[in-house]
Amino acid sequence: EANAVAESAQVGILVTTNAQPLLLANCVRSSGQAGLEVSEGAVCSALRCELSANRGHGALVRGAGSRLFLRRSKLCGNRLAGVLIFDRAAATVSGCDLCDGHAAGIEVGAGCSAVLLRNAVRGNGLGASAQFRGRHKVFSDASAAGITIRA
């Protein structure tokens, strides 16, 4: 709880190999890659975290069985997507502020699933707030103009 990670050479917080942590009020800034990575079947819950100004994604979720529950967090100014979900991973993103990134606020890869609720997605580098690739079961309350779906 309430850890601060700054300027790590690689990933700020790595959750992997079936781990299931609860992260509360952690701050990761200026890491060399993603601020938070959830992979290899891990399930992570993150509440009131800041994942900002990282050289990769704010949060990266990858691999079958990997899942991120991200609530009331701030992901701003990341070089890549605020949240990237790919390689059959899943995420629930709710009540988050995803702003001023250099790519999409939220990107969901083919074969992945996402639940997106009450997020503020603004000022990101791509024209769309969110990108979806392939066929998805996605639930979102974002306006139609803020979401791009690509097959």
PDB file of C-alpha atoms in Angstrom:
ATOM      1  CA  GLU A   1       0.000   0.000   0.000  1.00  0.00           C
ATOM      2  CA  ALA A   2       1.113   3.546  -0.877  1.00  0.00           C
ATOM      3  CA  ASN A   3       4.375   2.573  -2.581  1.00  0.00           C
ATOM      4  CA  ALA A   4       6.109   5.048  -4.878  1.00  0.00           C
ATOM      5  CA  VAL A   5       8.205   3.764  -7.787  1.00  0.00           C
ATOM      6  CA  ALA A   6      10.063   6.295  -9.921  1.00  0.00           C
ATOM      7  CA  GLU A   7      12.403   5.942 -12.883  1.00  0.00           C
ATOM      8  CA  SER A   8      12.772   2.150 -12.809  1.00  0.00           C
ATOM      9  CA  ALA A   9      14.728   0.828 -15.802  1.00  0.00           C
ATOM     10  CA  GLN A  10      11.998  -1.628 -16.816  1.00  0.00           C
ATOM     11  CA  VAL A  11       8.442  -2.286 -15.543  1.00  0.00           C
ATOM     12  CA  GLY A  12       7.423  -0.312 -12.458  1.00  0.00           C
ATOM     13  CA  ILE A  13       5.294  -3.100 -10.887  1.00  0.00           C
ATOM     14  CA  LEU A  14       5.332  -6.620 -12.386  1.00  0.00           C
ATOM     15  CA  VAL A  15       2.560  -9.043 -11.359  1.00  0.00           C
ATOM     16  CA  THR A  16       3.122 -12.485 -12.848  1.00  0.00           C
ATOM     17  CA  THR A  17       2.936 -16.274 -12.495  1.00  0.00           C
ATOM     18  CA  ASN A  18      -0.560 -16.651 -11.029  1.00  0.00           C
ATOM     19  CA  ALA A  19      -0.065 -13.963  -8.339  1.00  0.00           C
ATOM     20  CA  GLN A  20      -3.232 -12.241  -7.060  1.00  0.00           C
ATOM     21  CA  PRO A  21      -2.246  -9.012  -5.257  1.00  0.00           C
ATOM     22  CA  LEU A  22      -4.321  -6.010  -4.228  1.00  0.00           C
ATOM     23  CA  LEU A  23      -2.482  -2.757  -4.960  1.00  0.00           C
ATOM     24  CA  LEU A  24      -3.725   0.282  -3.005  1.00  0.00           C
ATOM     25  CA  ALA A  25      -2.673   3.872  -3.714  1.00  0.00           C
ATOM     26  CA  ASN A  26       0.579   2.998  -5.475  1.00  0.00           C
ATOM     27  CA  CYS A  27       2.336   5.532  -7.706  1.00  0.00           C
ATOM     28  CA  VAL A  28       4.560   4.569 -10.640  1.00  0.00           C
ATOM     29  CA  ARG A  29       6.147   7.384 -12.652  1.00  0.00           C
ATOM     30  CA  SER A  30       8.708   7.435 -15.428  1.00  0.00           C
ATOM     31  CA  SER A  31       9.451   3.716 -15.627  1.00  0.00           C
ATOM     32  CA  GLY A  32      11.402   2.442 -18.638  1.00  0.00           C
ATOM     33  CA  GLN A  33       8.508   0.240 -19.785  1.00  0.00           C
ATOM     34  CA  ALA A  34       4.940  -0.178 -18.492  1.00  0.00           C
ATOM     35  CA  GLY A  35       3.976   1.288 -15.151  1.00  0.00           C
ATOM     36  CA  LEU A  36       2.104  -1.933 -14.262  1.00  0.00           C
ATOM     37  CA  GLU A  37       2.279  -5.274 -16.082  1.00  0.00           C
ATOM     38  CA  VAL A  38      -0.056  -8.186 -15.340  1.00  0.00           C
ATOM     39  CA  SER A  39       0.921 -11.397 -17.165  1.00  0.00           C
ATOM     40  CA  GLU A  40       1.284 -15.198 -17.067  1.00  0.00           C
ATOM     41  CA  GLY A  41      -2.147 -15.847 -15.562  1.00  0.00           C
ATOM     42  CA  ALA A  42      -1.904 -13.291 -12.748  1.00  0.00           C
ATOM     43  CA  VAL A  43      -5.015 -11.513 -11.454  1.00  0.00           C
ATOM     44  CA  CYS A  44      -4.404  -8.036 -10.050  1.00  0.00           C
ATOM     45  CA  SER A  45      -6.728  -5.550  -8.375  1.00  0.00           C
ATOM     46  CA  ALA A  46      -5.444  -1.962  -8.339  1.00  0.00           C
ATOM     47  CA  LEU A  47      -7.330   0.840  -6.563  1.00  0.00           C
ATOM     48  CA  ARG A  48      -6.458   4.565  -6.443  1.00  0.00           C
ATOM     49  CA  CYS A  49      -3.129   4.110  -8.247  1.00  0.00           C
ATOM     50  CA  GLU A  50      -1.236   6.553 -10.436  1.00  0.00           C
ATOM     51  CA  LEU A  51       0.576   5.139 -13.474  1.00  0.00           C
ATOM     52  CA  SER A  52       1.932   8.198 -15.278  1.00  0.00           C
ATOM     53  CA  ALA A  53       4.734   9.422 -17.562  1.00  0.00           C
ATOM     54  CA  ASN A  54       5.978   5.893 -18.241  1.00  0.00           C
ATOM     55  CA  ARG A  55       7.961   5.150 -21.410  1.00  0.00           C
ATOM     56  CA  GLY A  56       5.619   2.237 -22.199  1.00  0.00           C
ATOM     57  CA  HIS A  57       1.943   1.696 -21.393  1.00  0.00           C
ATOM     58  CA  GLY A  58       0.397   2.886 -18.152  1.00  0.00           C
ATOM     59  CA  ALA A  59      -0.956  -0.642 -17.574  1.00  0.00           C
ATOM     60  CA  LEU A  60      -0.234  -3.693 -19.739  1.00  0.00           C
ATOM     61  CA  VAL A  61      -2.332  -6.864 -19.391  1.00  0.00           C
ATOM     62  CA  ARG A  62      -1.233  -9.851 -21.486  1.00  0.00           C
ATOM     63  CA  GLY A  63      -1.633 -13.598 -21.714  1.00  0.00           C
ATOM     64  CA  ALA A  64      -4.500 -16.055 -21.282  1.00  0.00           C
ATOM     65  CA  GLY A  65      -5.909 -15.993 -17.765  1.00  0.00           C
ATOM     66  CA  SER A  66      -4.315 -12.642 -16.934  1.00  0.00           C
ATOM     67  CA  ARG A  67      -6.814 -10.123 -15.589  1.00  0.00           C
ATOM     68  CA  LEU A  68      -6.657  -6.581 -14.226  1.00  0.00           C
ATOM     69  CA  PHE A  69      -9.330  -4.868 -12.135  1.00  0.00           C
ATOM     70  CA  LEU A  70      -8.367  -1.181 -12.234  1.00  0.00           C
ATOM     71  CA  ARG A  71     -10.512   1.305 -10.293  1.00  0.00           C
ATOM     72  CA  ARG A  72     -10.345   5.021  -9.523  1.00  0.00           C
ATOM     73  CA  SER A  73      -6.822   5.381 -10.905  1.00  0.00           C
ATOM     74  CA  LYS A  74      -4.968   7.993 -12.953  1.00  0.00           C
ATOM     75  CA  LEU A  75      -3.032   7.016 -16.104  1.00  0.00           C
ATOM     76  CA  CYS A  76      -1.692  10.175 -17.724  1.00  0.00           C
ATOM     77  CA  GLY A  77       1.148  11.153 -20.034  1.00  0.00           C
ATOM     78  CA  ASN A  78       2.309   7.617 -20.903  1.00  0.00           C
ATOM     79  CA  ARG A  79       4.281   7.175 -24.134  1.00  0.00           C
ATOM     80  CA  LEU A  80       2.027   4.308 -25.291  1.00  0.00           C
ATOM     81  CA  ALA A  81      -1.588   3.358 -24.434  1.00  0.00           C
ATOM     82  CA  GLY A  82      -3.013   4.178 -21.025  1.00  0.00           C
ATOM     83  CA  VAL A  83      -4.227   0.555 -20.795  1.00  0.00           C
ATOM     84  CA  LEU A  84      -3.289  -2.158 -23.323  1.00  0.00           C
ATOM     85  CA  ILE A  85      -5.078  -5.517 -23.109  1.00  0.00           C
ATOM     86  CA  PHE A  86      -3.843  -8.215 -25.510  1.00  0.00           C
ATOM     87  CA  ASP A  87      -3.045 -11.905 -26.078  1.00  0.00           C
ATOM     88  CA  ARG A  88      -6.368 -13.233 -24.671  1.00  0.00           C
ATOM     89  CA  ALA A  89      -6.188 -11.178 -21.451  1.00  0.00           C
ATOM     90  CA  ALA A  90      -9.093  -9.394 -19.740  1.00  0.00           C
ATOM     91  CA  ALA A  91      -9.594  -6.190 -17.782  1.00  0.00           C
ATOM     92  CA  THR A  92     -12.204  -4.165 -15.956  1.00  0.00           C
ATOM     93  CA  VAL A  93     -11.415  -0.444 -15.948  1.00  0.00           C
ATOM     94  CA  SER A  94     -13.780   1.772 -13.948  1.00  0.00           C
ATOM     95  CA  GLY A  95     -13.739   5.331 -12.679  1.00  0.00           C
ATOM     96  CA  CYS A  96     -10.284   6.018 -14.126  1.00  0.00           C
ATOM     97  CA  ASP A  97      -8.755   9.137 -15.660  1.00  0.00           C
ATOM     98  CA  LEU A  98      -6.808   8.245 -18.852  1.00  0.00           C
ATOM     99  CA  CYS A  99      -5.357  11.437 -20.282  1.00  0.00           C
ATOM    100  CA  ASP A 100      -2.628  13.045 -22.355  1.00  0.00           C
ATOM    101  CA  GLY A 101      -1.012   9.795 -23.542  1.00  0.00           C
ATOM    102  CA  HIS A 102       0.753   9.432 -26.879  1.00  0.00           C
ATOM    103  CA  ALA A 103      -1.505   6.543 -28.024  1.00  0.00           C
ATOM    104  CA  ALA A 104      -5.059   5.350 -27.276  1.00  0.00           C
ATOM    105  CA  GLY A 105      -6.457   5.796 -23.796  1.00  0.00           C
ATOM    106  CA  ILE A 106      -7.564   2.141 -23.877  1.00  0.00           C
ATOM    107  CA  GLU A 107      -6.620  -0.478 -26.488  1.00  0.00           C
ATOM    108  CA  VAL A 108      -8.167  -3.953 -26.484  1.00  0.00           C
ATOM    109  CA  GLY A 109      -6.495  -6.593 -28.663  1.00  0.00           C
ATOM    110  CA  ALA A 110      -8.152  -9.390 -30.631  1.00  0.00           C
ATOM    111  CA  GLY A 111      -9.432 -12.249 -28.467  1.00  0.00           C
ATOM    112  CA  CYS A 112      -9.495 -10.122 -25.306  1.00  0.00           C
ATOM    113  CA  SER A 113     -12.371  -8.857 -23.177  1.00  0.00           C
ATOM    114  CA  ALA A 114     -12.916  -5.600 -21.344  1.00  0.00           C
ATOM    115  CA  VAL A 115     -15.509  -3.965 -19.125  1.00  0.00           C
ATOM    116  CA  LEU A 116     -15.176  -0.166 -19.248  1.00  0.00           C
ATOM    117  CA  LEU A 117     -17.276   1.924 -16.857  1.00  0.00           C
ATOM    118  CA  ARG A 118     -17.358   5.639 -15.943  1.00  0.00           C
ATOM    119  CA  ASN A 119     -13.880   6.488 -17.262  1.00  0.00           C
ATOM    120  CA  ALA A 120     -12.644   9.915 -18.382  1.00  0.00           C
ATOM    121  CA  VAL A 121     -10.594   9.347 -21.553  1.00  0.00           C
ATOM    122  CA  ARG A 122      -9.287  12.612 -22.999  1.00  0.00           C
ATOM    123  CA  GLY A 123      -6.409  14.289 -24.786  1.00  0.00           C
ATOM    124  CA  ASN A 124      -4.675  11.104 -25.954  1.00  0.00           C
ATOM    125  CA  GLY A 125      -2.518  10.915 -29.092  1.00  0.00           C
ATOM    126  CA  LEU A 126      -4.854   8.878 -31.296  1.00  0.00           C
ATOM    127  CA  GLY A 127      -8.080  10.271 -32.669  1.00  0.00           C
ATOM    128  CA  ALA A 128     -10.123   7.686 -30.766  1.00  0.00           C
ATOM    129  CA  SER A 129     -10.384   7.253 -27.034  1.00  0.00           C
ATOM    130  CA  ALA A 130     -10.347   3.479 -27.340  1.00  0.00           C
ATOM    131  CA  GLN A 131      -9.393   0.947 -30.001  1.00  0.00           C
ATOM    132  CA  PHE A 132     -10.770  -2.563 -30.297  1.00  0.00           C
ATOM    133  CA  ARG A 133      -9.191  -5.097 -32.657  1.00  0.00           C
ATOM    134  CA  GLY A 134     -11.001  -8.275 -33.727  1.00  0.00           C
ATOM    135  CA  ARG A 135     -14.289  -9.493 -32.243  1.00  0.00           C
ATOM    136  CA  HIS A 136     -14.983  -8.579 -28.630  1.00  0.00           C
ATOM    137  CA  LYS A 137     -17.514  -8.836 -25.908  1.00  0.00           C
ATOM    138  CA  VAL A 138     -17.095  -5.310 -24.549  1.00  0.00           C
ATOM    139  CA  PHE A 139     -19.346  -3.365 -22.215  1.00  0.00           C
ATOM    140  CA  SER A 140     -18.746   0.374 -22.113  1.00  0.00           C
ATOM    141  CA  ASP A 141     -20.519   3.569 -21.178  1.00  0.00           C
ATOM    142  CA  ALA A 142     -18.329   5.744 -23.441  1.00  0.00           C
ATOM    143  CA  SER A 143     -20.051   7.750 -26.148  1.00  0.00           C
ATOM    144  CA  ALA A 144     -20.120   6.207 -29.641  1.00  0.00           C
ATOM    145  CA  ALA A 145     -17.786   8.903 -30.996  1.00  0.00           C
ATOM    146  CA  GLY A 146     -15.085   7.963 -28.476  1.00  0.00           C
ATOM    147  CA  ILE A 147     -14.713   4.319 -29.504  1.00  0.00           C
ATOM    148  CA  THR A 148     -13.264   2.827 -32.676  1.00  0.00           C
ATOM    149  CA  ILE A 149     -13.825  -0.867 -33.437  1.00  0.00           C
ATOM    150  CA  ARG A 150     -11.599  -2.552 -36.021  1.00  0.00           C
ATOM    151  CA  ALA A 151     -11.947  -6.135 -37.247  1.00  0.00           C
TER     152      ALA A 151
END
